[in-house]
Short mmCIF file of N, CA, C and O and ligand atoms in Angstrom, two decimals:
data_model
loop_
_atom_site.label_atom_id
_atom_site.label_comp_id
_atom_site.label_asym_id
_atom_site.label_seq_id
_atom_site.Cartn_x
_atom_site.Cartn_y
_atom_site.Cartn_z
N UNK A 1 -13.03 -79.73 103.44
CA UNK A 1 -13.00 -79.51 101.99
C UNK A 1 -13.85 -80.56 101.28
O UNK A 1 -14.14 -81.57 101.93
N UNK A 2 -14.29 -80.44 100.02
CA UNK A 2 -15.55 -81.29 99.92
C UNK A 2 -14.52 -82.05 99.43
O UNK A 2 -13.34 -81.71 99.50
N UNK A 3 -15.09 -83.49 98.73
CA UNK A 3 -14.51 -84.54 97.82
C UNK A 3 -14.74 -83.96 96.11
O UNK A 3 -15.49 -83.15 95.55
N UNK A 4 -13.96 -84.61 95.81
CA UNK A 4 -13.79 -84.35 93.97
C UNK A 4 -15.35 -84.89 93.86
O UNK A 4 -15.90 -84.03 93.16
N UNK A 5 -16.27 -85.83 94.18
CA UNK A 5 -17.27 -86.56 93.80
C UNK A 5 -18.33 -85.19 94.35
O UNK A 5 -18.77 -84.38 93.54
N UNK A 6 -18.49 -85.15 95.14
CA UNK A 6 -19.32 -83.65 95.67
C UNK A 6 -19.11 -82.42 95.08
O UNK A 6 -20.14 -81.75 94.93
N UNK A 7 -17.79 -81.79 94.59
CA UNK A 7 -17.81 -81.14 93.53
C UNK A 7 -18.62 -81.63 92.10
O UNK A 7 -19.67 -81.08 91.76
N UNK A 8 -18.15 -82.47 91.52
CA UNK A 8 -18.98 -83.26 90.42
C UNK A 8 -20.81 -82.89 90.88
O UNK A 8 -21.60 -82.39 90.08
N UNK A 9 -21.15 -83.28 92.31
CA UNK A 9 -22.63 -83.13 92.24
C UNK A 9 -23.23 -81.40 92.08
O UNK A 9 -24.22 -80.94 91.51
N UNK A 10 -22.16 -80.77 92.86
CA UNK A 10 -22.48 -79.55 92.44
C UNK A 10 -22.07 -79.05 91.33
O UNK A 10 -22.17 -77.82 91.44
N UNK A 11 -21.65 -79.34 90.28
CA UNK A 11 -21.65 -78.85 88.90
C UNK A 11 -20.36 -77.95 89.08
O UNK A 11 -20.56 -76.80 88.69
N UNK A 12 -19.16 -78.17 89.54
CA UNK A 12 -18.11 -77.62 90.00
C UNK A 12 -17.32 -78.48 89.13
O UNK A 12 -16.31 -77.89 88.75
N UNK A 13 -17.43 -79.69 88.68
CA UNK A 13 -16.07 -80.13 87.93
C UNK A 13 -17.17 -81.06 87.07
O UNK A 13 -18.25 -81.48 87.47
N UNK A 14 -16.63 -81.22 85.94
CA UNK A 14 -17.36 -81.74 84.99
C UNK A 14 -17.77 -83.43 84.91
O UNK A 14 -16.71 -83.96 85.23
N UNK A 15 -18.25 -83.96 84.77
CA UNK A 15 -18.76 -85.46 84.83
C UNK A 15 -19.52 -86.08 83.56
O UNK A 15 -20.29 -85.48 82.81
N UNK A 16 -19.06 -87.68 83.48
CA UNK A 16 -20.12 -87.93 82.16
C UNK A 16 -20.91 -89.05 82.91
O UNK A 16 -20.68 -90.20 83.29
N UNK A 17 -22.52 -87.69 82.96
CA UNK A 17 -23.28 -88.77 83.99
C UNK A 17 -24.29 -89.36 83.12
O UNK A 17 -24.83 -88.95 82.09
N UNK A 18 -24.45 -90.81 84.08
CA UNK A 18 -25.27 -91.57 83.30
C UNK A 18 -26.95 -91.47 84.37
O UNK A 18 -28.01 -91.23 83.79
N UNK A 19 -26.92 -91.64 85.48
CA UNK A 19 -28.65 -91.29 85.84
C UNK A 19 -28.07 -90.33 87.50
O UNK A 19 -27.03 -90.12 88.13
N UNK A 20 -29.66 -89.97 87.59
CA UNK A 20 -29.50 -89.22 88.83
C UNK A 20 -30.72 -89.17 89.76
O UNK A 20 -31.85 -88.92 89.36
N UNK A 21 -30.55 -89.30 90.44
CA UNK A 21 -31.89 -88.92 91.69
C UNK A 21 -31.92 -87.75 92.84
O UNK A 21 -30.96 -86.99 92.71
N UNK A 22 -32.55 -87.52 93.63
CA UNK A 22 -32.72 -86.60 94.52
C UNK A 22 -31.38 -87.24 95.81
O UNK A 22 -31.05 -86.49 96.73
N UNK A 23 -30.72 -88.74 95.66
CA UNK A 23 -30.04 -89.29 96.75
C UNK A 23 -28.66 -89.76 96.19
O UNK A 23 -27.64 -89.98 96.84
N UNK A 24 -28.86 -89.86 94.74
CA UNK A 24 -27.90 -90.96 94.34
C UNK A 24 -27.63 -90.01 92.70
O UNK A 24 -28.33 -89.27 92.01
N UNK A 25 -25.89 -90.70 92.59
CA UNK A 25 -25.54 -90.33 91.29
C UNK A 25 -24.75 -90.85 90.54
O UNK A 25 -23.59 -91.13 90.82
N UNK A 26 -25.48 -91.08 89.18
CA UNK A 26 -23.99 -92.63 88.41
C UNK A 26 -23.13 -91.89 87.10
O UNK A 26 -23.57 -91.60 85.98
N UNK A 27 -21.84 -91.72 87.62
CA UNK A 27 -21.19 -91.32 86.10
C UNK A 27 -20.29 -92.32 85.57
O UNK A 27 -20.30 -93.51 85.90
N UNK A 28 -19.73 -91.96 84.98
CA UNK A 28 -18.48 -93.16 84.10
C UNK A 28 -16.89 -92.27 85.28
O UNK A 28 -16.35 -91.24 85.69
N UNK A 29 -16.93 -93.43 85.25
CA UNK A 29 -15.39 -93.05 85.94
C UNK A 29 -14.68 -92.79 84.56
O UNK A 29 -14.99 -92.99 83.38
N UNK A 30 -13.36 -92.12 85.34
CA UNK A 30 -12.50 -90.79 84.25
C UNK A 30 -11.53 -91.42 83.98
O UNK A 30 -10.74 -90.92 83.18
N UNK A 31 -11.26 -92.72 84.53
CA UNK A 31 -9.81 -93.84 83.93
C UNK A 31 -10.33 -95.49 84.57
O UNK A 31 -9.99 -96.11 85.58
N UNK A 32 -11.52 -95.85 83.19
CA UNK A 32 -12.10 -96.98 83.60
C UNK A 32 -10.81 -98.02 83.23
O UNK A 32 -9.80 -98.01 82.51
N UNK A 33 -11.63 -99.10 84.37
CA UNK A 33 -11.26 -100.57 83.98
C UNK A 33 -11.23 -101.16 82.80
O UNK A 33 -10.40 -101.90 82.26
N UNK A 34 -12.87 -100.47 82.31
CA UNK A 34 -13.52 -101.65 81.00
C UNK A 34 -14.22 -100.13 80.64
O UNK A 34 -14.34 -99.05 81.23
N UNK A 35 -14.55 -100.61 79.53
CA UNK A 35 -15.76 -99.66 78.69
C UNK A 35 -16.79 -99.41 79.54
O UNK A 35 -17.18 -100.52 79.92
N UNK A 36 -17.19 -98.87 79.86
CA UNK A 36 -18.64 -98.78 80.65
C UNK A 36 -18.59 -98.87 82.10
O UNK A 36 -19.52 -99.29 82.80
N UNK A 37 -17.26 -98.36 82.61
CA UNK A 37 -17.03 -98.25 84.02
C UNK A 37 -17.83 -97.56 84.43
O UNK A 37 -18.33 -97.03 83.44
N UNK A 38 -18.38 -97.16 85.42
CA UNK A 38 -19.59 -96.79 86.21
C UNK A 38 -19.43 -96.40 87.24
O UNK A 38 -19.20 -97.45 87.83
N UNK A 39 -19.32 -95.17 88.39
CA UNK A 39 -19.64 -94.98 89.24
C UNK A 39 -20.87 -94.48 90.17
O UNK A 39 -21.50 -93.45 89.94
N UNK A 40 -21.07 -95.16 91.00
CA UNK A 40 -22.38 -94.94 91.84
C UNK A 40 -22.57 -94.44 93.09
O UNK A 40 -22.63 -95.42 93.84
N UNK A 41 -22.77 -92.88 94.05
CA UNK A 41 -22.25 -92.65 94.61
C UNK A 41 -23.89 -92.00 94.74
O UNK A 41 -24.80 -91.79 93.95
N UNK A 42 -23.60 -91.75 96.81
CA UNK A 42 -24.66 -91.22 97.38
C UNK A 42 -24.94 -89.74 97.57
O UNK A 42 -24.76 -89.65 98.79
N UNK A 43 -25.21 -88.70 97.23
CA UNK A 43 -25.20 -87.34 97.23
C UNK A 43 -24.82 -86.51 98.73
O UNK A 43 -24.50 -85.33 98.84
N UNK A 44 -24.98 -87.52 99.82
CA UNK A 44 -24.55 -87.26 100.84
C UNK A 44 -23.18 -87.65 101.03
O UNK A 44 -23.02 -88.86 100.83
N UNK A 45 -21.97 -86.95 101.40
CA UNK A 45 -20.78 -87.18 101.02
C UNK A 45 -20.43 -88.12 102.55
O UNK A 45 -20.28 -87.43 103.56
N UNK A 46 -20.30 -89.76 102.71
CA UNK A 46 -20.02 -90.07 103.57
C UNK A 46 -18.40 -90.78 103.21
O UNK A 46 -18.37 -91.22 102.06
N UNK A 47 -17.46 -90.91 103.75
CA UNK A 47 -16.06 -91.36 103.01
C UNK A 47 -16.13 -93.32 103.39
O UNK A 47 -15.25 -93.84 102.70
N UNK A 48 -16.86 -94.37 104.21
CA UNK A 48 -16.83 -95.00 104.26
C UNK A 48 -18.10 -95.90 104.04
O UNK A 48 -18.88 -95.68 104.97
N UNK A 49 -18.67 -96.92 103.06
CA UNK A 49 -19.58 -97.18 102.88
C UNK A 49 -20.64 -97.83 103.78
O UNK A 49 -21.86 -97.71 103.70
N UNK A 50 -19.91 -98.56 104.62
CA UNK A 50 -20.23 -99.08 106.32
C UNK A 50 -20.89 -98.03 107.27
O UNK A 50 -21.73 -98.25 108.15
N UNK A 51 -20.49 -97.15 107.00
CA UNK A 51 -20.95 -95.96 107.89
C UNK A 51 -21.90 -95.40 107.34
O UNK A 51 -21.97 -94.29 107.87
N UNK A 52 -22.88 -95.54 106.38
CA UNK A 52 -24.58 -95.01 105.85
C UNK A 52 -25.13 -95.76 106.73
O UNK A 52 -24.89 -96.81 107.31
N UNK A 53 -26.12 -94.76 106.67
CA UNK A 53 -27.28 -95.34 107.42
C UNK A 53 -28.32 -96.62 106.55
O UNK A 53 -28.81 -96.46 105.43
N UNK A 54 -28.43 -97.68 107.27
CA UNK A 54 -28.77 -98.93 106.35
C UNK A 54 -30.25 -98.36 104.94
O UNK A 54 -30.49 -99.09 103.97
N UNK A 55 -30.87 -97.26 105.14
CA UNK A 55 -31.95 -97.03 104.04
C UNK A 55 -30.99 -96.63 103.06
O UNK A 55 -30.78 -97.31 102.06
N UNK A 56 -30.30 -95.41 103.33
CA UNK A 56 -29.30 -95.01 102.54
C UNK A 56 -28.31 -96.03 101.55
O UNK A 56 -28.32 -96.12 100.32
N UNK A 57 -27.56 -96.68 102.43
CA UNK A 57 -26.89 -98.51 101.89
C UNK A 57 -28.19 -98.77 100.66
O UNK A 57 -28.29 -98.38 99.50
N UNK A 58 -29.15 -99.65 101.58
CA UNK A 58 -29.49 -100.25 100.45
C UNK A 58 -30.76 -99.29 99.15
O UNK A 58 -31.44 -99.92 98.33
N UNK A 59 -30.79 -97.93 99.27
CA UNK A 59 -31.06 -97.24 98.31
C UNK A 59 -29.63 -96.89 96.92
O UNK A 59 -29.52 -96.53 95.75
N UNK A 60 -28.67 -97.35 98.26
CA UNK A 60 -27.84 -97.24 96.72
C UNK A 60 -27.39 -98.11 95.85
O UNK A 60 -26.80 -97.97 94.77
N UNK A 61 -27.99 -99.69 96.90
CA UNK A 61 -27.79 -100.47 95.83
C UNK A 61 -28.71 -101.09 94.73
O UNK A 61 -28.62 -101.93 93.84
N UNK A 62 -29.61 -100.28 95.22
CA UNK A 62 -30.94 -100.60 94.01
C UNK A 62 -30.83 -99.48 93.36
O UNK A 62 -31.48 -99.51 92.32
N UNK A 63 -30.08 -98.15 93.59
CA UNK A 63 -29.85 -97.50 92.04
C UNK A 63 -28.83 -98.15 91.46
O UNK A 63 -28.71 -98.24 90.24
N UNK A 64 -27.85 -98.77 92.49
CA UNK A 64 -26.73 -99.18 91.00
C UNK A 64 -27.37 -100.03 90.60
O UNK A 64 -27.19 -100.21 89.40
N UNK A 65 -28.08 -100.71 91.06
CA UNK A 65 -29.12 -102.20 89.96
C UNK A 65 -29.38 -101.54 89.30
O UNK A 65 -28.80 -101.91 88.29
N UNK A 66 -30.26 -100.10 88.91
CA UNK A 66 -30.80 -99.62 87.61
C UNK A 66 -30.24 -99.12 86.86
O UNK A 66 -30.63 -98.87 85.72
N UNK A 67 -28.74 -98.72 87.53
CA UNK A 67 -27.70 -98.24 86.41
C UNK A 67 -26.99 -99.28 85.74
O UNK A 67 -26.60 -99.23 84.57
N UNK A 68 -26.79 -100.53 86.77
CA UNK A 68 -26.09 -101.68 85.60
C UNK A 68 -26.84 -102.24 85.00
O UNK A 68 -26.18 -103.04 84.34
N UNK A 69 -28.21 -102.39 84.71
CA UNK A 69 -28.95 -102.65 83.70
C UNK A 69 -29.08 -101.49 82.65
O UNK A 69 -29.62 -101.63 81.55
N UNK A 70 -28.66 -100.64 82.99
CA UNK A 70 -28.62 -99.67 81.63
C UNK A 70 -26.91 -100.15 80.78
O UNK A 70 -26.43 -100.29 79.65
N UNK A 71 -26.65 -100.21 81.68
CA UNK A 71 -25.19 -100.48 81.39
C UNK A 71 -25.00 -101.83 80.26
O UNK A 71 -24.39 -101.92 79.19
N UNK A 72 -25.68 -102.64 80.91
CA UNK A 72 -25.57 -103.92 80.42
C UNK A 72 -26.33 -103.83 79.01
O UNK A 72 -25.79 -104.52 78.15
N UNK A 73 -27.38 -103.16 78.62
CA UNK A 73 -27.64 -103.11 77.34
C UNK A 73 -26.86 -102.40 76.28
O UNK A 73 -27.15 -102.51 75.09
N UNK A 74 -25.86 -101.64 76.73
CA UNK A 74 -25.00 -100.76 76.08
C UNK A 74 -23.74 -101.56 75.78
O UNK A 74 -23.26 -101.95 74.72
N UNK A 75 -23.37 -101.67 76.94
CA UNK A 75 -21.40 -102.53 76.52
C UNK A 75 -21.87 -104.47 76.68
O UNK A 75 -22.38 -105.02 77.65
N UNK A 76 -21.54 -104.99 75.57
CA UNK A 76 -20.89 -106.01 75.65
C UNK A 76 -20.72 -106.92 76.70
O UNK A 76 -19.63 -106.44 77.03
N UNK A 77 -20.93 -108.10 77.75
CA UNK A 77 -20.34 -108.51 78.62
C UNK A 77 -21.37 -109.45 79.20
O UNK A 77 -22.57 -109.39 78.95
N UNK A 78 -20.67 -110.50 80.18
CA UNK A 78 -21.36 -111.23 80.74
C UNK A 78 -22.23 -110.71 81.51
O UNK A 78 -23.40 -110.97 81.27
N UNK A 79 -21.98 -110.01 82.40
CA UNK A 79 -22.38 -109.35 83.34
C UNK A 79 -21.92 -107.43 84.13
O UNK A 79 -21.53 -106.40 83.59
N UNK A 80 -22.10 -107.64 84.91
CA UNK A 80 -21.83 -105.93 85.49
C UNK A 80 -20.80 -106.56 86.87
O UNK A 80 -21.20 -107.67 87.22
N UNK A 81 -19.97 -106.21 87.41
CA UNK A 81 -19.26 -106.79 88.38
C UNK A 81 -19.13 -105.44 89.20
O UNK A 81 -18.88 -104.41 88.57
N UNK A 82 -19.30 -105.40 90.80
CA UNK A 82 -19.54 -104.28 91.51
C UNK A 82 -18.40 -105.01 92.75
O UNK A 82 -18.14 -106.11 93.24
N UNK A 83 -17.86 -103.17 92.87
CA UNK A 83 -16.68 -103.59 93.88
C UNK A 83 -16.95 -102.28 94.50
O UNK A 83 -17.76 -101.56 93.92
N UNK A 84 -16.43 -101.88 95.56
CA UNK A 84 -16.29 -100.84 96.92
C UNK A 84 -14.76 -101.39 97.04
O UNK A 84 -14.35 -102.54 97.21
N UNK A 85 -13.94 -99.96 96.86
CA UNK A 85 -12.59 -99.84 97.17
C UNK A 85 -12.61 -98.83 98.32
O UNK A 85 -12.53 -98.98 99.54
N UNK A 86 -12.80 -97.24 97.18
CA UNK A 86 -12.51 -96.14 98.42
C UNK A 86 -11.07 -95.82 98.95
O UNK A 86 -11.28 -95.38 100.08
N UNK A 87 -9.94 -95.82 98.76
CA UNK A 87 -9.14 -95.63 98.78
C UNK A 87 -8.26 -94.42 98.08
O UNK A 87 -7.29 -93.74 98.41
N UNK A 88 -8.72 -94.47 97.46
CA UNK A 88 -8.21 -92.93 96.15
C UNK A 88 -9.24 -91.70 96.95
O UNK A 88 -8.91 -90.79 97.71
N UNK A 89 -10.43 -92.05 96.51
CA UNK A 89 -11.57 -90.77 96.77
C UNK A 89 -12.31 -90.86 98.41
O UNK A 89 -13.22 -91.68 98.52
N UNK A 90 -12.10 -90.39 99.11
CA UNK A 90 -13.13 -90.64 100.23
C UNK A 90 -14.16 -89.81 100.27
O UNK A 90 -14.21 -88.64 100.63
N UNK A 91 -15.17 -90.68 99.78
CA UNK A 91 -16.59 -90.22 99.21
C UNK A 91 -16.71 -91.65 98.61
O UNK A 91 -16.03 -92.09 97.68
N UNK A 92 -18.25 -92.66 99.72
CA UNK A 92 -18.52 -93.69 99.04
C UNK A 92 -18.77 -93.67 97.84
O UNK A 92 -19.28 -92.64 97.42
N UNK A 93 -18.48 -94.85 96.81
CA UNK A 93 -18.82 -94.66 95.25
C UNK A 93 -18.58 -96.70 95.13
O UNK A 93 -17.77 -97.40 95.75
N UNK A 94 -19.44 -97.04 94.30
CA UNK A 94 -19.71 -98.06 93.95
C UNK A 94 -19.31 -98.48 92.56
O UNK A 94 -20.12 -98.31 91.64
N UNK A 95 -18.17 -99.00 92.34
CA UNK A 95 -18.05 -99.28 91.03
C UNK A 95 -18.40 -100.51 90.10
O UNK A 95 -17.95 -101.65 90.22
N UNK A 96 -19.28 -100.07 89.17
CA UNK A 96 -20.10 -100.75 88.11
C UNK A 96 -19.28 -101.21 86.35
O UNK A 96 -19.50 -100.66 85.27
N UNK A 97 -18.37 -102.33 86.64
CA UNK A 97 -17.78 -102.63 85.71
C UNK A 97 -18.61 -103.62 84.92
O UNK A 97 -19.29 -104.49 85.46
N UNK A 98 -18.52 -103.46 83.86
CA UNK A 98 -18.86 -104.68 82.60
C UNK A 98 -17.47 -105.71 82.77
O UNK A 98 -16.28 -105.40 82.68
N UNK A 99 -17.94 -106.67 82.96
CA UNK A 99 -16.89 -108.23 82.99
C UNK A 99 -17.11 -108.99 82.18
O UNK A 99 -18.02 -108.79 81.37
N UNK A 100 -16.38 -110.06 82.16
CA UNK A 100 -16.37 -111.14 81.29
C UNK A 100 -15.55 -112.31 82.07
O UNK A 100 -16.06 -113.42 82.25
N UNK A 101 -14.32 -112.01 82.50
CA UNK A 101 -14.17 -112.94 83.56
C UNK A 101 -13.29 -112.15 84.62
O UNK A 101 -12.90 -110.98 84.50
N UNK A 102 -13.09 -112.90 85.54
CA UNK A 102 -12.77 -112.24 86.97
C UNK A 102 -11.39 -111.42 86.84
O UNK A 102 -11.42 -110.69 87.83
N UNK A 103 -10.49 -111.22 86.30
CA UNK A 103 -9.77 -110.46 85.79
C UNK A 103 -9.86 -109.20 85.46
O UNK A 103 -9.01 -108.33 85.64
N UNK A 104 -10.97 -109.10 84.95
CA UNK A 104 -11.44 -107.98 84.57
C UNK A 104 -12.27 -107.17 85.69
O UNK A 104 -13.18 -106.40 85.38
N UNK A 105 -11.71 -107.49 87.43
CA UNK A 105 -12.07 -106.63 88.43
C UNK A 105 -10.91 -106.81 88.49
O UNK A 105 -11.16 -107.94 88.91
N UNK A 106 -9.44 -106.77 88.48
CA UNK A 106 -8.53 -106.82 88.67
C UNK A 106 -8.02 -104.75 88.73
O UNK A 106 -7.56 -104.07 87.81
N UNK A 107 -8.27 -104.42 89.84
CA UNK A 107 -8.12 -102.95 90.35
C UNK A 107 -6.04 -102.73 90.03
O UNK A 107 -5.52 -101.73 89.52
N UNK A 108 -5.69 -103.33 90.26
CA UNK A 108 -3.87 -103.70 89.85
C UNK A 108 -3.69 -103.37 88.35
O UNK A 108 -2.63 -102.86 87.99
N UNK A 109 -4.67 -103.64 87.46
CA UNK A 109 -4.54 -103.46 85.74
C UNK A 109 -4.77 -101.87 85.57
O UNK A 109 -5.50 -101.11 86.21
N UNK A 110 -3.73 -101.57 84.30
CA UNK A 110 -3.49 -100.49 83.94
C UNK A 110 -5.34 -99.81 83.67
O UNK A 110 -6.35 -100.40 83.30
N UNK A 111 -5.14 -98.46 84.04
CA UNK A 111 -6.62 -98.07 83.56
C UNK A 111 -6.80 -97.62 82.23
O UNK A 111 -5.79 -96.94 82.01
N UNK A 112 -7.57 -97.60 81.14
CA UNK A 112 -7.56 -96.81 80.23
C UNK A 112 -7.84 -95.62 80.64
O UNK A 112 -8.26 -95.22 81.73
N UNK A 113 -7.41 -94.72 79.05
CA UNK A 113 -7.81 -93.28 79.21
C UNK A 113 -8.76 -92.52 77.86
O UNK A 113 -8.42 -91.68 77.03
N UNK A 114 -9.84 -93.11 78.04
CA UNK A 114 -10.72 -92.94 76.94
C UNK A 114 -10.97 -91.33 76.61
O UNK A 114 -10.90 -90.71 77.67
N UNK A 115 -11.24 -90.47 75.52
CA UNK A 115 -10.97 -89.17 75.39
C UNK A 115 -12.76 -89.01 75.98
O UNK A 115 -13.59 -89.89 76.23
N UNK A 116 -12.85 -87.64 76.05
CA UNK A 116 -13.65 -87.03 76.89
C UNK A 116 -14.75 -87.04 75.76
O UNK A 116 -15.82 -86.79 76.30
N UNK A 117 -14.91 -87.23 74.36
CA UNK A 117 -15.61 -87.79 73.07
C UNK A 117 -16.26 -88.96 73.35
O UNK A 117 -17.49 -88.98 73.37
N UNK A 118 -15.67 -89.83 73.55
CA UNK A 118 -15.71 -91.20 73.95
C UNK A 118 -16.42 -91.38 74.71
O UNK A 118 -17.30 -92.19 74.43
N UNK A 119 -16.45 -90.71 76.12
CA UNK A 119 -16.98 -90.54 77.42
C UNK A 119 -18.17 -90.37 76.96
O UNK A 119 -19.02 -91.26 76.97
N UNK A 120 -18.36 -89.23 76.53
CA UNK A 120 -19.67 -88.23 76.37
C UNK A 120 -20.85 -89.47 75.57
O UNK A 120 -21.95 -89.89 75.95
N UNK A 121 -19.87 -89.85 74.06
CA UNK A 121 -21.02 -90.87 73.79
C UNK A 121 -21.54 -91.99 74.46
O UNK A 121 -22.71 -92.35 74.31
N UNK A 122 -20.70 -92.62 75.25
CA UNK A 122 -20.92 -93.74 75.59
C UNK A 122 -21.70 -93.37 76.66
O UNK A 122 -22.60 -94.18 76.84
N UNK A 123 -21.69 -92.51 77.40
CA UNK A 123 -22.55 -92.02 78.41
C UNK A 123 -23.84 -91.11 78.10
O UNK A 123 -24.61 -90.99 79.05
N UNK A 124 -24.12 -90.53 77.07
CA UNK A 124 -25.58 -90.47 76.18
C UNK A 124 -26.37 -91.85 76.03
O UNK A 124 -27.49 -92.09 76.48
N UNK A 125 -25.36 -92.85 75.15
CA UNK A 125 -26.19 -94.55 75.08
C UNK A 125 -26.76 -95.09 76.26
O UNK A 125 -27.88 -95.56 76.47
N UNK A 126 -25.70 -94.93 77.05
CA UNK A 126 -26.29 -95.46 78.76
C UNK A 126 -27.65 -95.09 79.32
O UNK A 126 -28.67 -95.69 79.66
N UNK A 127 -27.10 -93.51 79.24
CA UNK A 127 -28.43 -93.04 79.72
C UNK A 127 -30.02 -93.26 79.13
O UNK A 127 -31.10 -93.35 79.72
N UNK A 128 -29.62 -93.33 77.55
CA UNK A 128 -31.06 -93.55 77.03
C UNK A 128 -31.42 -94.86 77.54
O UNK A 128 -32.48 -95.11 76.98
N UNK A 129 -31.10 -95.95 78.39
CA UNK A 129 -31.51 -97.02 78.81
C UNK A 129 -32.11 -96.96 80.51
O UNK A 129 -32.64 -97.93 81.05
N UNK A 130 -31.93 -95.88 81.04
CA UNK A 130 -31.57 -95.87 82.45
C UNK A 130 -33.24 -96.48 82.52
O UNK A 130 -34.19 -96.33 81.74
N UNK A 131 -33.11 -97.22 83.83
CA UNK A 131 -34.81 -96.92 84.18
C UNK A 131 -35.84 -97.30 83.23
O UNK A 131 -36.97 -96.81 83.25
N UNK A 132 -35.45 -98.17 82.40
CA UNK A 132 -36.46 -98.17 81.04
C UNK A 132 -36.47 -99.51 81.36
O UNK A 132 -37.12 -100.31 80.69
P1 AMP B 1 -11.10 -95.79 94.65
O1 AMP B 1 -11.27 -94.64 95.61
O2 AMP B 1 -9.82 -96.53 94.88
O3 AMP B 1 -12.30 -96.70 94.63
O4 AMP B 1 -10.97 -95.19 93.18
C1 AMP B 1 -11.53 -93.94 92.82
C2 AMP B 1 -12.02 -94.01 91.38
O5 AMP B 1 -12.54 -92.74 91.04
C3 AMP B 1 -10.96 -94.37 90.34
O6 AMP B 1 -11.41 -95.46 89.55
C4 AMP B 1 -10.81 -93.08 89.53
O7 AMP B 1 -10.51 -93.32 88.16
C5 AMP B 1 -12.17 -92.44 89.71
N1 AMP B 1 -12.17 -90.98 89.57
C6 AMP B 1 -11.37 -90.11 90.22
N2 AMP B 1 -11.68 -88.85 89.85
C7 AMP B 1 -12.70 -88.93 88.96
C8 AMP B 1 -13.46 -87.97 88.22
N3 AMP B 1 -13.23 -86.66 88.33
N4 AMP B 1 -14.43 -88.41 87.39
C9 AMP B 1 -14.68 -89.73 87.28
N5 AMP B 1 -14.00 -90.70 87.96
C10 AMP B 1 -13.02 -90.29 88.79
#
């Protein structure tokens, strides 16, 4: 059965995406940490991130570099803070939080639930930065 994230690539469940490539795909997660939560995930549905093949690995971490620089001109924050859990979804995905201090990767804290309004804009702003 595919993953919820592979549905999302096939246009099977809805997403607020911020960039995309022929390999790779970044939306806002659906109960972020922080404003500008980010997910970054490889179009090939592998469930453990260890297990890509190393071009694959590090192609996805130079798209999330171009997505947390979009990111970072949009929300607020010291920086972009990137974690690999995988535990909920099995389907690698890279998460691209806006921080301020280390707390604020704290995966244990309640998630918000920003309305699907919210989503949409904040993920239009993003995008007009992607890659630029
Ligand atoms: P984990 O697998 O523990 O790294 O967490 C999976 C993440 O995916 C969580 O932060 C969820 O909020 C997020 N998530 C699950 N379903 C969706 C979805 N349909 N759209 C966006 N984010 C999702």
């Amino acid at each position: 059965m595919p993953s919820i994230f592979t549905k999302i690539i096939q246009g099977e469940i809805p997403a607020h995406k911020i960039a995309e490539t022929e390999d790779f795909l970044a939306f806002l997660d659906i109960n972020p940490l922080a404003k500008g939560h980010t997910l970054a995930i490889p179009k090939k549905e592998i469930d453990y991130i260890f297990d890509m093949e190393d071009d694959q690995l590090a192609g996805l971490m130079a798209f999330a570099k171009q997505v947390a620089k979009a990111i970072e001109k949009v929300v607020p924050c010291e920086r972009i803070g990137i974690s690999v859990i995988g535990l909920e979804v099995p389907h690698t995905h890279v998460h691209l939080i806006p921080i301020n201090d280390i707390g604020d990767m704290n995966f244990s804290k309640p998630k918000l639930s920003p309305s699907m309004e919210e989503l949409a804009e904040l993920a239009g702003a993003i995008r007009k930065h992607y890659a630029k």
